[in-house]
Tab-separated table of C-alpha atoms and ligand atoms in Angstrom:
chain	number	residue	atom	x	y	z
A	3	MET	CA	47.105	-54.562	-11.186
A	4	ARG	CA	43.406	-55.310	-10.725
A	5	PHE	CA	43.971	-55.491	-7.026
A	6	LEU	CA	45.596	-52.076	-7.029
A	7	LEU	CA	42.666	-50.621	-8.949
A	8	VAL	CA	40.230	-51.969	-6.411
A	9	LEU	CA	42.336	-50.524	-3.640
A	10	LEU	CA	42.386	-47.153	-5.374
A	11	LEU	CA	38.640	-47.199	-5.892
A	12	ALA	CA	38.095	-48.178	-2.318
A	13	ALA	CA	40.370	-45.395	-1.173
A	14	ALA	CA	38.548	-42.920	-3.363
A	15	ALA	CA	35.168	-44.016	-2.077
A	16	CYS	CA	36.474	-43.914	1.419
A	17	GLY	CA	37.850	-40.444	0.893
A	18	LYS	CA	34.450	-39.291	-0.244
A	19	ASN	CA	32.815	-40.619	2.851
A	20	ASN	CA	35.309	-38.873	5.015
A	21	GLU	CA	34.699	-35.511	3.434
A	22	PRO	CA	33.272	-33.051	5.880
A	23	PRO	CA	29.536	-32.714	5.613
A	24	PRO	CA	28.272	-29.867	3.501
A	25	PRO	CA	28.868	-26.408	4.888
A	26	SER	CA	25.606	-26.208	6.772
A	27	SER	CA	27.210	-27.642	9.871
A	28	GLY	CA	29.844	-25.524	11.320
A	29	SER	CA	32.500	-24.510	8.818
A	30	PRO	CA	33.203	-20.857	9.513
A	31	ASN	CA	32.503	-19.825	5.934
A	32	ALA	CA	29.179	-21.566	5.820
A	33	GLN	CA	25.976	-19.572	5.520
A	34	PRO	CA	24.003	-21.154	8.322
A	35	GLU	CA	20.723	-22.409	6.974
A	36	SER	CA	19.001	-21.306	10.135
A	37	ALA	CA	19.593	-17.611	9.404
A	38	PRO	CA	16.709	-16.636	7.154
A	39	LYS	CA	17.585	-14.406	4.265
A	40	LYS	CA	17.010	-10.862	5.374
A	41	LYS	CA	13.765	-9.497	4.018
A	42	ASN	CA	14.246	-6.754	1.521
A	43	ALA	CA	13.123	-3.228	2.292
A	44	ALA	CA	9.923	-3.515	0.247
A	45	ASP	CA	8.870	-6.671	2.086
A	46	GLN	CA	9.659	-5.099	5.449
A	47	ALA	CA	7.648	-2.007	4.613
A	48	ARG	CA	4.726	-4.102	3.373
A	49	ALA	CA	4.758	-6.195	6.552
A	50	MET	CA	4.889	-3.060	8.647
A	51	PHE	CA	2.049	-1.411	6.765
A	52	ASP	CA	-0.128	-4.506	7.021
A	53	THR	CA	0.474	-5.072	10.725
A	54	ILE	CA	0.705	-1.513	12.061
A	55	CYS	CA	-0.420	1.204	9.686
A	56	ALA	CA	-3.396	-0.644	8.212
A	57	THR	CA	-5.022	-0.940	11.632
A	58	CYS	CA	-5.839	2.756	11.271
A	59	HIS	CA	-5.156	3.656	7.660
A	60	GLY	CA	-6.965	0.598	6.322
A	61	ALA	CA	-5.650	-2.105	4.023
A	62	ASP	CA	-7.049	-0.041	1.135
A	63	GLY	CA	-5.526	3.206	2.392
A	64	THR	CA	-8.846	4.973	2.816
A	65	GLY	CA	-8.443	5.373	6.575
A	66	ASN	CA	-11.095	2.843	7.520
A	67	GLY	CA	-8.911	0.487	9.551
A	68	PRO	CA	-10.525	-1.190	12.577
A	69	ALA	CA	-8.642	1.061	15.008
A	70	ALA	CA	-9.782	4.214	13.219
A	71	ALA	CA	-13.454	3.990	14.135
A	72	ASN	CA	-13.116	6.251	17.150
A	73	LEU	CA	-10.389	8.519	15.854
A	74	ASN	CA	-11.006	12.205	15.379
A	75	PRO	CA	-9.603	13.415	13.082
A	76	LYS	CA	-9.686	10.277	11.001
A	77	PRO	CA	-6.604	9.137	9.136
A	78	ARG	CA	-6.250	10.643	5.713
A	79	ASN	CA	-7.829	9.004	2.688
A	80	TYR	CA	-4.681	8.064	0.798
A	81	THR	CA	-6.593	7.528	-2.419
A	82	ASP	CA	-7.413	11.256	-2.573
A	83	ALA	CA	-5.393	12.581	-5.513
A	84	ALA	CA	-5.729	16.201	-4.379
A	85	TRP	CA	-4.252	15.339	-0.999
A	86	GLN	CA	-1.487	13.287	-2.645
A	87	ALA	CA	-0.551	16.314	-4.694
A	88	SER	CA	-0.572	18.566	-1.631
A	89	VAL	CA	2.122	16.753	0.368
A	90	THR	CA	5.763	16.122	-0.416
A	91	ASP	CA	7.565	12.868	0.312
A	92	GLU	CA	9.510	14.863	2.874
A	93	ASP	CA	6.246	15.770	4.675
A	94	LEU	CA	5.239	12.110	4.775
A	95	ARG	CA	8.675	11.036	5.922
A	96	LYS	CA	8.575	13.473	8.801
A	97	THR	CA	5.079	12.483	9.943
A	98	ILE	CA	5.952	8.788	9.848
A	99	LEU	CA	9.214	9.254	11.751
A	100	LEU	CA	8.061	11.762	14.341
A	101	GLY	CA	4.345	11.047	14.620
A	102	GLY	CA	1.375	13.352	14.187
A	103	GLN	CA	1.893	15.529	17.222
A	104	ALA	CA	5.370	16.661	16.174
A	105	VAL	CA	4.026	18.024	12.891
A	106	GLY	CA	0.831	19.607	14.209
A	107	LYS	CA	-1.390	16.655	13.383
A	108	SER	CA	-3.292	14.236	15.543
A	109	PRO	CA	-1.240	12.703	18.373
A	110	MET	CA	-3.066	9.463	17.566
A	111	MET	CA	-0.712	9.082	14.610
A	112	PRO	CA	2.199	7.212	16.233
A	113	GLY	CA	5.775	7.966	15.183
A	114	GLN	CA	8.216	5.277	14.099
A	115	PRO	CA	11.564	6.868	15.009
A	116	GLN	CA	13.395	3.551	14.581
A	117	LEU	CA	12.899	3.919	10.820
A	118	LYS	CA	15.716	6.453	10.929
A	119	GLU	CA	17.995	3.419	10.970
A	120	THR	CA	16.410	1.952	7.853
A	121	PRO	CA	15.657	4.852	5.503
A	122	GLU	CA	15.144	2.385	2.663
A	123	VAL	CA	12.180	0.875	4.525
A	124	LEU	CA	10.791	4.347	5.173
A	125	ASP	CA	11.082	5.109	1.449
A	126	GLU	CA	9.170	1.932	0.644
A	127	LEU	CA	6.407	2.912	3.098
A	128	ILE	CA	6.071	6.190	1.262
A	129	LYS	CA	5.853	4.298	-2.018
A	130	ILE	CA	3.031	2.220	-0.528
A	131	ILE	CA	1.176	5.394	0.496
A	132	ARG	CA	1.727	6.942	-2.941
A	133	GLY	CA	0.521	3.734	-4.518
A	134	PHE	CA	-2.991	4.198	-3.099
A	135	LYS	CA	-3.591	7.293	-5.200
A	136	LYS	CA	-6.592	6.895	-7.471
B	24	HEC	C1	-3.400	4.378	15.862
B	24	HEC	C2	-3.773	4.764	14.500
B	24	HEC	C3	-2.667	5.000	13.486
B	24	HEC	C4	-1.632	4.161	13.144
B	24	HEC	C5	-1.306	2.800	13.733
B	24	HEC	C6	-0.900	4.820	12.079
B	24	HEC	N1	-1.462	6.029	11.811
B	24	HEC	FE1	-0.836	7.363	10.406
B	24	HEC	N2	-2.272	8.636	10.990
B	24	HEC	C7	-3.263	8.385	11.930
B	24	HEC	C8	-4.146	9.527	12.028
B	24	HEC	C9	-5.354	9.659	12.960
B	24	HEC	C10	-3.652	10.479	11.114
B	24	HEC	C11	-4.259	11.845	10.781
B	24	HEC	C12	-3.595	12.920	11.568
B	24	HEC	C13	-4.203	14.264	11.251
B	24	HEC	O1	-4.696	14.447	10.116
B	24	HEC	O2	-4.196	15.100	12.129
B	24	HEC	C14	-2.469	9.882	10.500
B	24	HEC	C15	-1.684	10.528	9.550
B	24	HEC	C16	-0.659	9.942	8.858
B	24	HEC	C17	0.117	10.587	7.845
B	24	HEC	C18	-0.014	12.045	7.416
B	24	HEC	C19	-1.046	12.215	6.374
B	24	HEC	C20	-1.209	13.666	6.071
B	24	HEC	O3	-2.319	14.141	6.242
B	24	HEC	O4	-0.249	14.300	5.686
B	24	HEC	C21	0.992	9.679	7.361
B	24	HEC	C22	2.006	9.879	6.246
B	24	HEC	C23	0.785	8.472	8.101
B	24	HEC	N3	-0.225	8.650	9.001
B	24	HEC	C24	1.476	7.306	7.884
B	24	HEC	C25	1.392	6.182	8.718
B	24	HEC	C26	2.214	5.027	8.573
B	24	HEC	C27	3.223	4.801	7.473
B	24	HEC	C28	1.889	4.194	9.594
B	24	HEC	C29	2.499	2.849	9.940
B	24	HEC	C30	3.931	2.844	10.161
B	24	HEC	C31	0.827	4.842	10.362
B	24	HEC	N4	0.551	6.046	9.800
B	24	HEC	C32	0.220	4.287	11.467
B	24	HEC	C33	-3.407	7.245	12.663
B	24	HEC	C34	-2.551	6.163	12.640
């Protein structure tokens, strides 16, 4: 009887060791650890603002980014409440997608037409711009 128990335990232990390794390696249902969790729209918009838009519009939204020094006209001061009130989200959306030239503004404002594919990121960019209002 004791012998049988030992055998059973051994078998159980053995079975454990033979279990396939945790899903990280190859089972079709596994979420591969190498695929980073997709950034949410707010994070994507923030990253985009910091790396692209802020070069002209400034990290503080006042239009004093390093690439704005020689621009004429200068990028808008986003903190200006009167300006904020004068434009609709739809206006902003259009300028960001199509660029300045398409809406009668400076051609130095580059369009980001690829944001058509990710309207939720575009919405978050607009929230960032609205957030500068003083
Ligand atoms: C190379 C410089 C540059 C970059 C980069 C840039 N912009 Fe602009 N942007 C401008 C300039 C200059 C204007 C002002 C155009 C005008 O008033 O004629 C402008 C205008 C705008 C406007 C319109 C403001 C208004 O007066 O209605 C919006 C919205 C805007 N930018 C958003 C963005 C966003 C979002 C990004 C990043 C995805 C971005 N811009 C990147 C230069 C830039």
